[in-house]
Coordinates of C-alpha atoms and ligand atoms in Angstrom, one line a residue:
M1 CA 20.2 -4.0 -19.4
K2 CA 18.3 -7.3 -19.4
T3 CA 18.1 -9.2 -16.1
T4 CA 17.8 -12.8 -16.7
S5 CA 15.7 -15.1 -14.6
A6 CA 18.8 -16.8 -13.4
A7 CA 20.3 -13.5 -12.4
S8 CA 17.1 -12.7 -10.4
L9 CA 17.4 -16.0 -8.6
A10 CA 21.1 -15.3 -7.9
L11 CA 20.1 -12.0 -6.4
V12 CA 17.6 -13.6 -4.2
A13 CA 20.2 -16.2 -3.1
T14 CA 22.6 -13.4 -2.3
L15 CA 20.1 -11.5 -0.3
L16 CA 18.9 -14.6 1.5
A17 CA 22.6 -15.3 2.4
A18 CA 23.0 -11.8 3.6
C19 CA 20.1 -12.4 5.9
G20 CA 21.9 -15.2 7.6
G21 CA 18.7 -17.3 7.3
G22 CA 17.2 -15.1 10.0
G23 CA 13.6 -15.1 8.9
S24 CA 13.9 -13.4 5.5
S25 CA 10.5 -13.3 4.0
F26 CA 10.4 -11.2 0.9
I27 CA 9.3 -12.8 -2.3
P28 CA 11.5 -12.5 -5.4
T29 CA 10.4 -10.1 -8.1
Q30 CA 9.4 -11.4 -11.5
S31 CA 12.2 -11.6 -14.1
A32 CA 12.6 -8.6 -16.4
G33 CA 10.5 -8.7 -19.6
T34 CA 7.7 -10.6 -18.0
P35 CA 6.0 -8.0 -15.9
T36 CA 2.6 -9.7 -16.1
S37 CA 4.0 -13.2 -15.7
S38 CA 1.6 -15.5 -13.8
G39 CA 4.4 -16.5 -11.5
S40 CA 2.9 -20.0 -11.5
S41 CA 5.3 -22.7 -10.4
T42 CA 2.8 -25.4 -11.3
P43 CA 3.7 -27.2 -14.5
P44 CA 0.8 -27.4 -17.0
A45 CA -1.1 -30.6 -16.9
S46 CA -0.2 -33.1 -19.6
G47 CA -2.7 -34.0 -22.2
G48 CA -3.6 -30.5 -23.2
T49 CA -6.5 -30.0 -20.9
T50 CA -6.5 -26.9 -18.7
T51 CA -9.5 -27.6 -16.5
T52 CA -9.6 -25.4 -13.5
P53 CA -10.5 -27.3 -10.3
A54 CA -13.6 -26.2 -8.6
V55 CA -13.0 -23.5 -6.0
E56 CA -13.8 -24.9 -2.6
T57 CA -16.6 -23.3 -0.5
L58 CA -15.3 -21.5 2.5
P59 CA -17.0 -20.6 5.8
V60 CA -19.2 -17.5 6.0
L61 CA -18.6 -16.0 9.4
G62 CA -22.1 -14.5 10.0
A63 CA -23.3 -11.1 10.7
A64 CA -22.3 -8.9 13.6
V65 CA -25.0 -7.8 16.0
G66 CA -24.9 -4.2 17.3
A67 CA -25.2 -2.8 20.8
T68 CA -25.4 0.6 22.5
L69 CA -22.6 2.3 24.4
K70 CA -23.3 2.1 28.1
D71 CA -21.2 5.0 29.6
C72 CA -18.3 6.8 28.0
A73 CA -16.9 8.5 31.1
S74 CA -16.6 5.2 33.0
L75 CA -14.1 3.9 30.3
A76 CA -11.5 6.2 31.9
G77 CA -11.4 3.5 34.6
F78 CA -10.8 0.7 32.1
T79 CA -7.9 -1.5 33.2
F80 CA -5.7 -3.8 31.1
A81 CA -2.2 -5.0 31.5
N82 CA 0.5 -2.5 30.6
T83 CA -2.1 0.0 29.7
T84 CA -2.8 3.6 30.9
I85 CA -6.0 5.4 29.9
T86 CA -5.6 9.1 29.9
V87 CA -9.0 10.4 28.8
A88 CA -12.5 9.2 27.9
N89 CA -14.5 12.0 26.2
S90 CA -18.0 12.0 24.9
I91 CA -17.9 13.4 21.3
T92 CA -21.2 14.8 20.1
A93 CA -22.6 14.2 16.6
G94 CA -21.1 16.6 14.1
T95 CA -17.8 17.4 16.0
L96 CA -16.2 15.4 13.2
T97 CA -17.5 15.4 9.6
V98 CA -17.0 13.3 6.6
A99 CA -17.8 14.7 3.1
G100 CA -19.6 17.5 4.9
K101 CA -21.8 15.2 6.9
P102 CA -21.8 14.9 10.7
V103 CA -20.1 11.8 12.1
A104 CA -22.4 10.2 14.7
A105 CA -21.9 10.6 18.4
H106 CA -19.2 8.5 19.9
C107 CA -16.7 8.1 22.8
Q108 CA -13.0 8.9 22.4
V109 CA -10.7 6.9 24.6
S110 CA -7.0 7.7 24.6
G111 CA -4.1 6.0 26.2
S112 CA -0.8 4.2 25.9
M113 CA 0.7 0.8 26.4
Y114 CA 4.1 -0.5 27.4
P115 CA 5.9 2.7 28.5
R116 CA 9.7 2.3 28.5
T117 CA 13.0 3.9 27.9
G118 CA 14.8 2.9 24.7
T119 CA 18.4 2.0 24.2
D120 CA 18.8 5.5 22.8
G121 CA 17.6 7.1 26.1
Q122 CA 14.3 8.3 24.6
S123 CA 10.9 7.5 26.1
Y124 CA 8.7 5.2 24.1
A125 CA 5.1 3.8 24.4
V126 CA 2.4 2.5 22.1
G127 CA 0.0 5.5 22.0
F128 CA -3.5 5.0 20.8
E129 CA -7.0 6.3 20.6
M130 CA -10.2 4.5 20.2
R131 CA -13.5 5.9 19.0
L132 CA -16.5 4.0 20.1
P133 CA -19.9 4.8 18.5
T134 CA -22.9 5.2 20.7
N135 CA -24.8 3.1 18.2
W136 CA -22.3 0.4 17.6
N137 CA -22.6 -2.2 14.7
G138 CA -20.9 -5.0 16.6
R139 CA -17.6 -4.6 14.6
F140 CA -14.0 -3.5 15.3
F141 CA -11.8 -1.7 12.8
Y142 CA -8.0 -1.5 13.2
Q143 CA -7.0 1.7 11.3
A144 CA -3.4 1.1 10.1
N145 CA -1.7 4.4 9.5
G146 CA 0.7 5.6 6.8
G147 CA 4.3 6.8 6.4
I148 CA 6.7 6.0 9.2
D149 CA 3.8 6.2 11.8
G150 CA 4.5 8.1 15.0
S151 CA 1.1 9.9 15.1
V152 CA -2.2 8.9 16.5
S153 CA -4.3 9.9 13.5
T154 CA -8.0 10.4 14.3
A155 CA -9.6 7.0 14.5
T156 CA -12.2 7.3 11.8
G157 CA -11.3 4.2 9.7
G158 CA -10.7 4.6 6.0
I159 CA -12.9 2.8 3.5
G160 CA -10.5 3.1 0.5
G161 CA -9.2 5.5 -2.2
G162 CA -9.5 9.3 -2.0
G163 CA -12.1 11.8 -0.9
A164 CA -14.1 9.2 1.0
L165 CA -17.8 9.8 1.4
D166 CA -18.0 7.9 4.6
N167 CA -15.8 6.3 7.3
A168 CA -15.9 3.2 9.4
L169 CA -16.6 5.2 12.6
D170 CA -19.7 6.8 11.1
M171 CA -20.8 3.4 9.8
G172 CA -20.9 2.2 13.4
F173 CA -17.5 0.5 13.8
A174 CA -15.4 0.8 16.9
V175 CA -12.1 2.1 15.5
I176 CA -8.5 2.1 16.9
S177 CA -5.6 4.2 15.7
S178 CA -2.1 4.2 17.0
D179 CA 1.4 5.6 16.6
A180 CA 2.8 2.1 16.3
G181 CA 5.1 2.6 19.3
H182 CA 7.0 5.9 18.8
R183 CA 6.5 9.7 18.7
A184 CA 6.5 11.7 15.5
A185 CA 8.9 14.2 17.1
L186 CA 11.7 11.5 16.8
G187 CA 11.3 11.4 13.1
P188 CA 13.1 8.3 11.7
F189 CA 15.5 8.3 14.6
F190 CA 13.1 6.1 16.6
G191 CA 14.8 3.4 14.5
L192 CA 17.9 3.7 16.7
D193 CA 15.9 1.8 19.3
P194 CA 15.6 -1.9 18.3
Q195 CA 12.2 -2.5 20.0
A196 CA 10.8 0.6 18.3
R197 CA 11.7 -0.9 15.0
L198 CA 9.8 -4.1 15.9
D199 CA 6.8 -2.3 17.2
Y200 CA 6.6 -0.3 14.0
G201 CA 7.0 -3.4 11.9
Y202 CA 4.4 -5.7 13.6
Q203 CA 4.5 -5.9 17.3
A204 CA 2.4 -2.9 18.2
V205 CA -0.5 -4.6 16.5
A206 CA -0.1 -7.6 18.7
K207 CA 0.0 -5.4 21.8
L208 CA -3.0 -3.3 20.8
T209 CA -5.4 -5.9 19.5
P210 CA -6.3 -7.8 22.7
M211 CA -6.5 -4.5 24.7
A212 CA -8.9 -3.0 22.0
K213 CA -11.2 -6.0 22.1
A214 CA -11.3 -5.9 25.9
L215 CA -12.1 -2.2 25.9
I216 CA -14.9 -2.8 23.4
A217 CA -16.2 -5.6 25.7
S218 CA -16.1 -3.2 28.6
A219 CA -17.9 -0.5 26.6
Y220 CA -20.7 -2.5 25.2
G221 CA -21.0 -5.6 27.4
K222 CA -19.6 -7.8 24.7
G223 CA -16.6 -8.0 22.5
P224 CA -16.7 -7.4 18.7
D225 CA -18.5 -10.1 16.7
R226 CA -16.4 -9.3 13.6
S227 CA -13.0 -7.5 13.4
Y228 CA -11.5 -5.7 10.4
F229 CA -8.1 -4.3 9.6
G230 CA -7.3 -1.8 6.9
G231 CA -5.1 1.0 5.6
C232 CA -3.2 2.3 2.6
S233 CA 0.5 2.7 1.9
N234 CA 2.4 1.7 5.1
G235 CA -1.1 1.0 6.4
G236 CA -1.5 -1.5 3.5
R237 CA 1.7 -3.0 4.6
H238 CA 0.5 -3.3 8.2
T239 CA -2.6 -5.0 6.8
M240 CA -0.7 -7.5 4.7
V241 CA 1.6 -8.2 7.7
A242 CA -1.5 -8.8 9.9
M243 CA -2.9 -11.2 7.2
S244 CA 0.2 -13.3 7.6
R245 CA 0.9 -12.9 11.3
Y246 CA -2.5 -12.4 12.9
P247 CA -5.0 -14.3 10.8
D248 CA -7.0 -15.5 13.9
D249 CA -7.5 -11.9 15.2
Y250 CA -9.2 -10.4 12.2
D251 CA -12.0 -11.5 9.8
G252 CA -11.6 -8.9 7.0
F253 CA -8.5 -7.1 5.6
L254 CA -8.7 -4.0 3.4
V255 CA -5.3 -3.5 1.7
G256 CA -4.6 -0.2 -0.2
D257 CA -1.4 0.4 -2.3
P258 CA 0.6 -1.8 0.0
G259 CA 4.3 -1.1 0.7
F260 CA 4.6 -4.8 1.6
R261 CA 8.3 -4.8 0.7
L262 CA 8.8 -1.3 1.9
P263 CA 12.6 -1.3 2.5
L264 CA 13.2 -2.6 -1.0
A265 CA 10.8 -0.1 -2.5
A266 CA 12.5 2.7 -0.7
A267 CA 15.9 1.5 -1.9
A268 CA 14.5 1.4 -5.4
N269 CA 13.3 5.0 -5.0
I270 CA 16.8 6.0 -3.9
V271 CA 18.2 4.5 -7.1
G272 CA 15.5 6.4 -9.0
A273 CA 16.6 9.7 -7.4
Q274 CA 20.2 9.0 -8.3
N275 CA 19.2 8.5 -11.9
Y276 CA 17.0 11.6 -12.0
H277 CA 19.9 13.5 -10.5
A278 CA 22.2 12.3 -13.3
L279 CA 19.7 13.7 -15.8
A280 CA 19.1 17.0 -14.0
D281 CA 20.3 20.5 -14.9
T282 CA 22.7 20.9 -12.0
T283 CA 24.3 19.0 -9.2
A284 CA 22.0 20.7 -6.6
M285 CA 20.6 18.1 -4.2
T286 CA 17.0 19.4 -4.3
A287 CA 13.7 18.1 -5.4
A288 CA 13.3 21.0 -7.8
N289 CA 16.6 20.1 -9.5
L290 CA 15.7 16.4 -9.7
G291 CA 12.5 17.3 -11.3
T292 CA 14.4 18.9 -14.2
G293 CA 15.6 15.4 -15.1
F294 CA 12.0 14.4 -16.1
T295 CA 10.0 17.6 -16.4
P296 CA 6.2 17.9 -16.2
A297 CA 6.0 18.4 -20.0
E298 CA 8.1 15.3 -20.5
R299 CA 6.1 13.2 -18.1
T300 CA 2.9 14.3 -19.8
L301 CA 4.5 13.5 -23.1
V302 CA 5.1 9.9 -21.9
S303 CA 1.6 9.6 -20.4
N304 CA 0.1 10.7 -23.7
A305 CA 2.3 8.3 -25.6
V306 CA 1.1 5.5 -23.4
L307 CA -2.5 6.6 -24.0
A308 CA -2.0 6.6 -27.7
K309 CA -0.9 3.0 -27.6
C310 CA -3.1 1.7 -24.8
D311 CA -6.2 3.8 -24.2
A312 CA -8.4 2.1 -26.7
L313 CA -7.3 -1.5 -25.8
D314 CA -10.2 -1.6 -23.4
G315 CA -12.7 -0.5 -26.0
A316 CA -13.0 3.1 -24.9
A317 CA -10.6 6.0 -25.7
D318 CA -11.5 7.6 -22.4
G319 CA -8.1 8.6 -20.9
L320 CA -8.0 5.5 -18.7
V321 CA -5.7 2.5 -19.5
Q322 CA -7.9 -0.2 -18.0
D323 CA -6.1 -3.2 -19.7
T324 CA -2.9 -2.6 -17.9
G325 CA -1.5 -6.0 -18.9
A326 CA -2.0 -5.5 -22.6
C327 CA -0.6 -2.0 -22.4
Q328 CA 2.8 -3.3 -21.2
A329 CA 3.1 -5.3 -24.4
A330 CA 1.7 -2.5 -26.6
F331 CA 3.9 0.4 -25.4
N332 CA 7.6 0.8 -26.1
L333 CA 9.3 3.9 -24.7
D334 CA 12.1 3.8 -27.3
R335 CA 9.8 3.4 -30.2
D336 CA 6.7 5.4 -29.1
V337 CA 8.3 8.6 -27.7
P338 CA 10.4 10.8 -30.0
T339 CA 14.1 11.0 -29.3
C340 CA 15.5 14.5 -29.1
S341 CA 17.7 15.4 -32.0
G342 CA 18.6 18.7 -30.4
S343 CA 18.1 20.1 -26.9
R344 CA 15.2 18.9 -24.7
D345 CA 12.1 21.0 -25.1
G346 CA 9.3 18.8 -23.7
T347 CA 8.4 17.2 -27.1
C348 CA 11.0 14.4 -26.9
L349 CA 13.2 12.5 -24.5
S350 CA 17.0 12.3 -24.8
A351 CA 18.6 9.0 -25.3
A352 CA 20.0 9.1 -21.8
Q353 CA 16.5 9.8 -20.4
K354 CA 15.1 6.8 -22.3
Q355 CA 17.8 4.6 -21.0
R356 CA 17.6 5.6 -17.4
I357 CA 13.8 6.1 -17.1
G358 CA 13.1 3.0 -19.1
Q359 CA 15.3 1.0 -16.7
L360 CA 13.6 2.5 -13.6
F361 CA 10.2 1.3 -15.0
A362 CA 11.7 -2.1 -15.8
G363 CA 12.8 -2.4 -12.2
A364 CA 15.7 -0.8 -10.2
L365 CA 19.1 -2.5 -10.5
D366 CA 21.8 -3.0 -7.9
G367 CA 25.4 -2.4 -8.7
N368 CA 25.7 -5.7 -10.4
G369 CA 22.9 -5.0 -12.8
K370 CA 20.4 -7.2 -11.0
K371 CA 16.9 -6.2 -10.3
F372 CA 16.0 -6.0 -6.6
Y373 CA 12.5 -4.4 -6.8
S374 CA 9.5 -4.7 -9.1
S375 CA 8.9 -3.1 -12.5
F376 CA 6.3 -0.3 -12.6
P377 CA 3.6 -0.5 -15.3
W378 CA 3.4 2.1 -18.0
D379 CA 0.2 4.1 -17.3
A380 CA -1.4 7.6 -17.9
G381 CA -0.7 9.1 -14.5
L382 CA 2.9 10.2 -14.7
G383 CA 2.2 13.9 -15.2
T384 CA 0.9 14.7 -11.8
T385 CA 2.5 16.6 -8.8
G386 CA 1.7 13.5 -6.7
W387 CA 3.8 11.3 -8.9
A388 CA 6.6 13.8 -8.9
G389 CA 6.5 14.3 -5.1
W390 CA 7.4 10.6 -4.4
K391 CA 10.1 10.4 -7.1
F392 CA 11.9 13.8 -6.5
S393 CA 11.1 14.9 -3.0
N394 CA 10.2 11.9 -0.8
S395 CA 13.2 10.1 -2.2
L396 CA 15.4 12.8 -0.7
N397 CA 13.6 13.5 2.5
L398 CA 11.6 10.4 3.6
D399 CA 13.2 7.3 2.1
S400 CA 16.7 8.5 3.2
G401 CA 15.9 8.7 6.9
A402 CA 13.9 5.5 6.9
V403 CA 16.6 3.5 5.2
A404 CA 19.4 5.0 7.2
F405 CA 17.9 4.7 10.7
I406 CA 14.9 2.3 10.7
W407 CA 16.2 -0.4 8.4
Q408 CA 20.0 -0.3 8.1
V409 CA 22.1 -2.4 10.5
P410 CA 24.0 -0.7 11.8
P411 CA 22.0 2.6 11.4
A412 CA 23.7 5.7 10.1
S413 CA 25.2 8.3 12.4
Q414 CA 22.7 10.9 13.6
T415 CA 25.4 13.5 13.7
G416 CA 25.2 15.8 10.7
F417 CA 22.9 13.4 8.8
D418 CA 21.5 15.0 5.7
G419 CA 18.7 13.2 3.8
P420 CA 19.4 14.4 0.2
T421 CA 23.1 13.7 0.6
F422 CA 22.4 10.2 1.9
T423 CA 20.1 9.4 -1.0
L424 CA 22.3 10.9 -3.7
T425 CA 25.7 9.7 -2.5
S426 CA 25.0 6.2 -1.0
N427 CA 26.1 3.1 -2.8
I428 CA 23.0 0.9 -3.5
D429 CA 24.8 -2.3 -2.7
T430 CA 25.9 -1.0 0.7
I431 CA 22.2 -0.1 1.4
L432 CA 21.0 -3.5 0.3
A433 CA 23.6 -5.3 2.4
K434 CA 22.7 -3.2 5.5
I435 CA 18.9 -3.5 5.3
T436 CA 19.3 -7.3 5.2
S437 CA 21.8 -7.4 8.1
T438 CA 21.5 -8.1 11.8
D439 CA 23.9 -7.6 14.7
S440 CA 23.8 -8.2 18.5
L441 CA 21.6 -5.1 19.1
Y442 CA 19.4 -5.3 16.0
T443 CA 18.6 -9.0 15.9
E444 CA 15.9 -8.9 13.3
N445 CA 16.5 -7.6 9.8
S446 CA 14.2 -5.1 8.1
L447 CA 12.8 -7.5 5.6
S448 CA 11.8 -9.7 8.5
F449 CA 10.1 -7.1 10.6
M450 CA 8.6 -5.0 7.9
T451 CA 7.3 -7.6 5.4
P452 CA 4.7 -10.3 5.7
P453 CA 6.2 -13.7 6.5
N454 CA 5.3 -16.2 3.8
P455 CA 3.0 -13.7 2.1
T456 CA 1.5 -16.3 -0.2
D457 CA 0.6 -18.8 2.6
L458 CA -2.7 -17.4 3.8
S459 CA -4.1 -20.9 4.5
K460 CA -5.1 -20.1 8.1
L461 CA -6.9 -16.9 7.1
K462 CA -8.6 -18.8 4.2
K463 CA -9.7 -21.8 6.2
R464 CA -11.5 -19.9 9.0
G465 CA -13.5 -17.8 6.5
A466 CA -11.6 -14.5 6.7
K467 CA -11.4 -12.4 3.5
A468 CA -9.0 -9.9 2.0
M469 CA -9.7 -7.2 -0.6
V470 CA -6.6 -5.4 -2.1
Y471 CA -6.5 -2.4 -4.3
H472 CA -3.6 -0.6 -6.0
G473 CA -3.3 2.4 -8.3
T474 CA -1.5 1.5 -11.5
S475 CA 0.2 5.0 -11.5
D476 CA 1.5 4.6 -7.9
P477 CA 5.0 6.0 -8.1
I478 CA 6.4 4.5 -4.9
F479 CA 4.9 1.0 -4.4
S480 CA 4.4 -0.7 -7.7
S481 CA 1.1 -2.3 -8.6
D482 CA 3.2 -4.8 -10.5
D483 CA 4.6 -5.9 -7.2
T484 CA 1.2 -6.4 -5.7
Q485 CA 0.0 -8.1 -8.9
H486 CA 2.9 -10.5 -8.8
W487 CA 2.2 -11.3 -5.2
Y488 CA -1.4 -12.0 -6.1
D489 CA -0.3 -14.2 -9.1
Q490 CA 1.8 -16.2 -6.6
L491 CA -1.1 -16.4 -4.2
M492 CA -3.3 -17.8 -7.0
A493 CA -0.6 -20.3 -7.9
A494 CA -0.4 -21.4 -4.2
N495 CA -4.1 -22.0 -4.2
G496 CA -4.5 -24.2 -7.3
G497 CA -4.6 -21.2 -9.6
D498 CA -7.6 -19.4 -8.0
A499 CA -7.6 -17.4 -4.8
S500 CA -10.8 -15.6 -5.5
N501 CA -12.7 -17.4 -2.8
F502 CA -10.8 -15.6 -0.1
A503 CA -8.6 -12.8 -1.6
R504 CA -9.3 -10.4 -4.4
F505 CA -7.1 -7.8 -6.1
Y506 CA -8.5 -4.7 -7.8
R507 CA -6.4 -2.4 -9.9
V508 CA -7.3 1.3 -10.0
P509 CA -6.3 2.6 -13.4
G510 CA -4.5 6.0 -13.4
M511 CA -4.5 6.3 -9.6
N512 CA -1.3 7.6 -7.9
H513 CA -0.3 6.6 -4.4
C514 CA -3.6 5.8 -2.5
S515 CA -5.5 8.6 -4.3
G516 CA -5.1 11.3 -7.0
G517 CA -4.0 11.0 -10.6
P518 CA -6.3 11.0 -13.7
T519 CA -8.5 8.3 -12.2
T520 CA -11.7 7.3 -10.5
D521 CA -10.5 7.0 -6.9
Q522 CA -13.6 7.5 -4.8
F523 CA -15.0 4.2 -3.7
D524 CA -16.1 2.2 -0.6
M525 CA -14.4 -1.1 -0.4
L526 CA -15.2 -1.7 3.3
T527 CA -19.0 -2.3 2.7
P528 CA -18.3 -5.1 0.1
L529 CA -15.7 -6.6 2.4
V530 CA -18.2 -6.8 5.2
N531 CA -20.7 -8.3 2.8
W532 CA -18.2 -10.9 1.8
V533 CA -17.1 -11.9 5.3
E534 CA -20.6 -11.8 6.9
K535 CA -22.9 -12.8 4.0
G536 CA -20.6 -14.6 1.6
Q537 CA -21.2 -12.1 -1.2
A538 CA -17.9 -11.6 -3.1
A539 CA -17.5 -8.5 -5.2
D540 CA -16.6 -9.1 -8.9
S541 CA -16.2 -5.3 -9.1
V542 CA -16.5 -2.2 -7.0
V543 CA -17.8 1.0 -8.5
A544 CA -15.5 4.0 -8.3
S545 CA -16.2 7.7 -9.1
A546 CA -14.0 10.5 -10.4
R547 CA -13.7 13.5 -8.1
G548 CA -14.2 16.3 -10.5
T549 CA -15.6 19.8 -9.9
G550 CA -18.1 19.9 -7.1
N551 CA -17.2 16.6 -5.5
V552 CA -18.3 16.7 -1.9
G553 CA -15.5 14.4 -0.7
G554 CA -12.9 16.8 -2.1
V555 CA -12.0 17.6 -5.7
N556 CA -9.1 15.8 -7.3
A557 CA -7.3 18.4 -9.5
D558 CA -5.8 15.6 -11.7
V559 CA -9.2 14.7 -13.2
P560 CA -9.1 15.8 -16.8
A561 CA -11.5 18.5 -17.8
T562 CA -12.8 16.4 -20.7
W563 CA -14.3 13.8 -18.2
A564 CA -17.7 14.1 -16.7
P565 CA -16.8 15.3 -13.1
D566 CA -18.8 12.3 -11.7
R567 CA -17.5 9.7 -14.1
T568 CA -17.9 6.2 -12.7
R569 CA -16.0 2.9 -13.6
P570 CA -16.1 -0.6 -12.2
L571 CA -12.8 -1.6 -10.5
C572 CA -12.6 -5.2 -11.6
A573 CA -11.3 -8.2 -9.6
Y574 CA -8.0 -9.1 -11.3
P575 CA -7.3 -10.6 -13.8
K576 CA -10.5 -9.2 -15.3
V577 CA -10.4 -5.8 -17.0
A578 CA -13.2 -3.2 -17.3
R579 CA -14.1 -3.1 -21.0
Y580 CA -16.6 -0.8 -22.7
K581 CA -19.7 -2.7 -23.9
G582 CA -19.7 -0.7 -27.1
S583 CA -22.8 1.4 -26.5
G584 CA -24.2 3.7 -23.8
D585 CA -22.8 6.7 -22.0
I586 CA -19.0 6.3 -21.7
E587 CA -19.0 8.2 -18.4
K588 CA -21.0 5.5 -16.6
A589 CA -19.8 2.3 -15.0
E590 CA -22.9 0.4 -16.1
N591 CA -21.7 0.5 -19.7
F592 CA -18.5 -1.3 -18.8
A593 CA -18.1 -5.0 -18.1
C594 CA -15.4 -6.9 -16.2
Q595 CA -14.0 -9.4 -18.7
Ligands
LIG601 CA1 -9.5 3.4 -22.1

């Protein structure tokens, strides 16, 4: 079961070879058994001293200056290369709301760029909308959307987490949203067209950014003083890709639960589905049946066993595992969860469950027993419907089509394609070979167009004074917070052991994918990002609230009834952990310190 470091390196070499040297850019996972390894490649200094070099002072870019929208209707006549504007509408205050409050008056401009016919005969374009506040704060926000894109979601601009109490648009940002170059009606089949793959991966951003800045200049008489980029999930991936590819175009990056190695994460979720299917009641290829392989009672059993070992490690037995790193050493699935002596009844796991589920948490394996994606940390958020949805349903119905049509070379046949059959009957080695392949039509492999090139080289971004804030729920079932943590460890190593002067990483204990779970997931990370970029004020922590009964941003049903509904916690900049000070109300962030 153990994957050695040498084996991990061999896997990387194999995948690199399969890429044909064509721009592969993913980073290797940490070796098994060291999920919190620093990843440092710097040998320790001789002589026993471990002095950390002083972190250099970086530029502060200065505050944006606002302006007033001149005339919404005239923006229908805005011209830009390869761009068609279809509508420019004045939107009155209150037409949109956030947390029950009216969003301020703004102008909605919709259009599309680069219309063309794909190699599959379908029509393609980069569709977008921009929302331009009447009272503008001088800033631009690129809203990166989730999933496989395809929809122009309302351009309000997320500020982080779940149940947001505000949005970038209402704060005065000019916001763009796009479909990333394809229509939702195509589903994953847009991937049959090679250019649509590239637009989804990174090229739509390059097309939209100069147009958006020109439209802003046309609307307000000047371009944006400061530009921001943010999103969660695939939107977090877009943001990390932009950090690597477009560091000159944006000043601040807000990264949520990033799928920055999305094709590998999806392949790992497929391996997960095959394992849950092997543990399930029947051979039915349904989410309901996969869910019988690890039932709600069993998932809650494991979450509770994790809490029993880990909850108090942060000084507070409060239902939150805040010392995620210490927990991985403290918890042992084999030892700490009862093994069934008879039939499964929710109070134990079978030996087969322990073996398969334990391996999935340690990191999915290829057919040669080598790990190709990250471990997942043990945490308290396994019992939720959100966790189950990614493992048992999206593995069958979302990852399947994305792998088969957007990332594989050649793509699968569209005729008679069935997602669950693909997920549960495909050979993982065949999938891994195809998502790292190219041919004469698909000349860039999925790891090249989906993942950030050289993700730990952010020197350009750093030197010019741009900043990045990254958050990740430790109970995210699809993109592992261990993977993001390992990236950040490597970023630290690449910057003399400390990247905190330009990039910070905040774990969200208990949070599932982007929101939900037994957690405090309501927070504003955009305001501290602006303060960092424009005033040089870096946030050691960001206060987050639980969304219990009565929360105006939307109640999170996963918040335990034993918590105060408005519990707050500091989200600490990694590697620090929120620890209870030992006195004071355990429901309040002020009684915890980042240590
Ligand atoms: Ca705790």
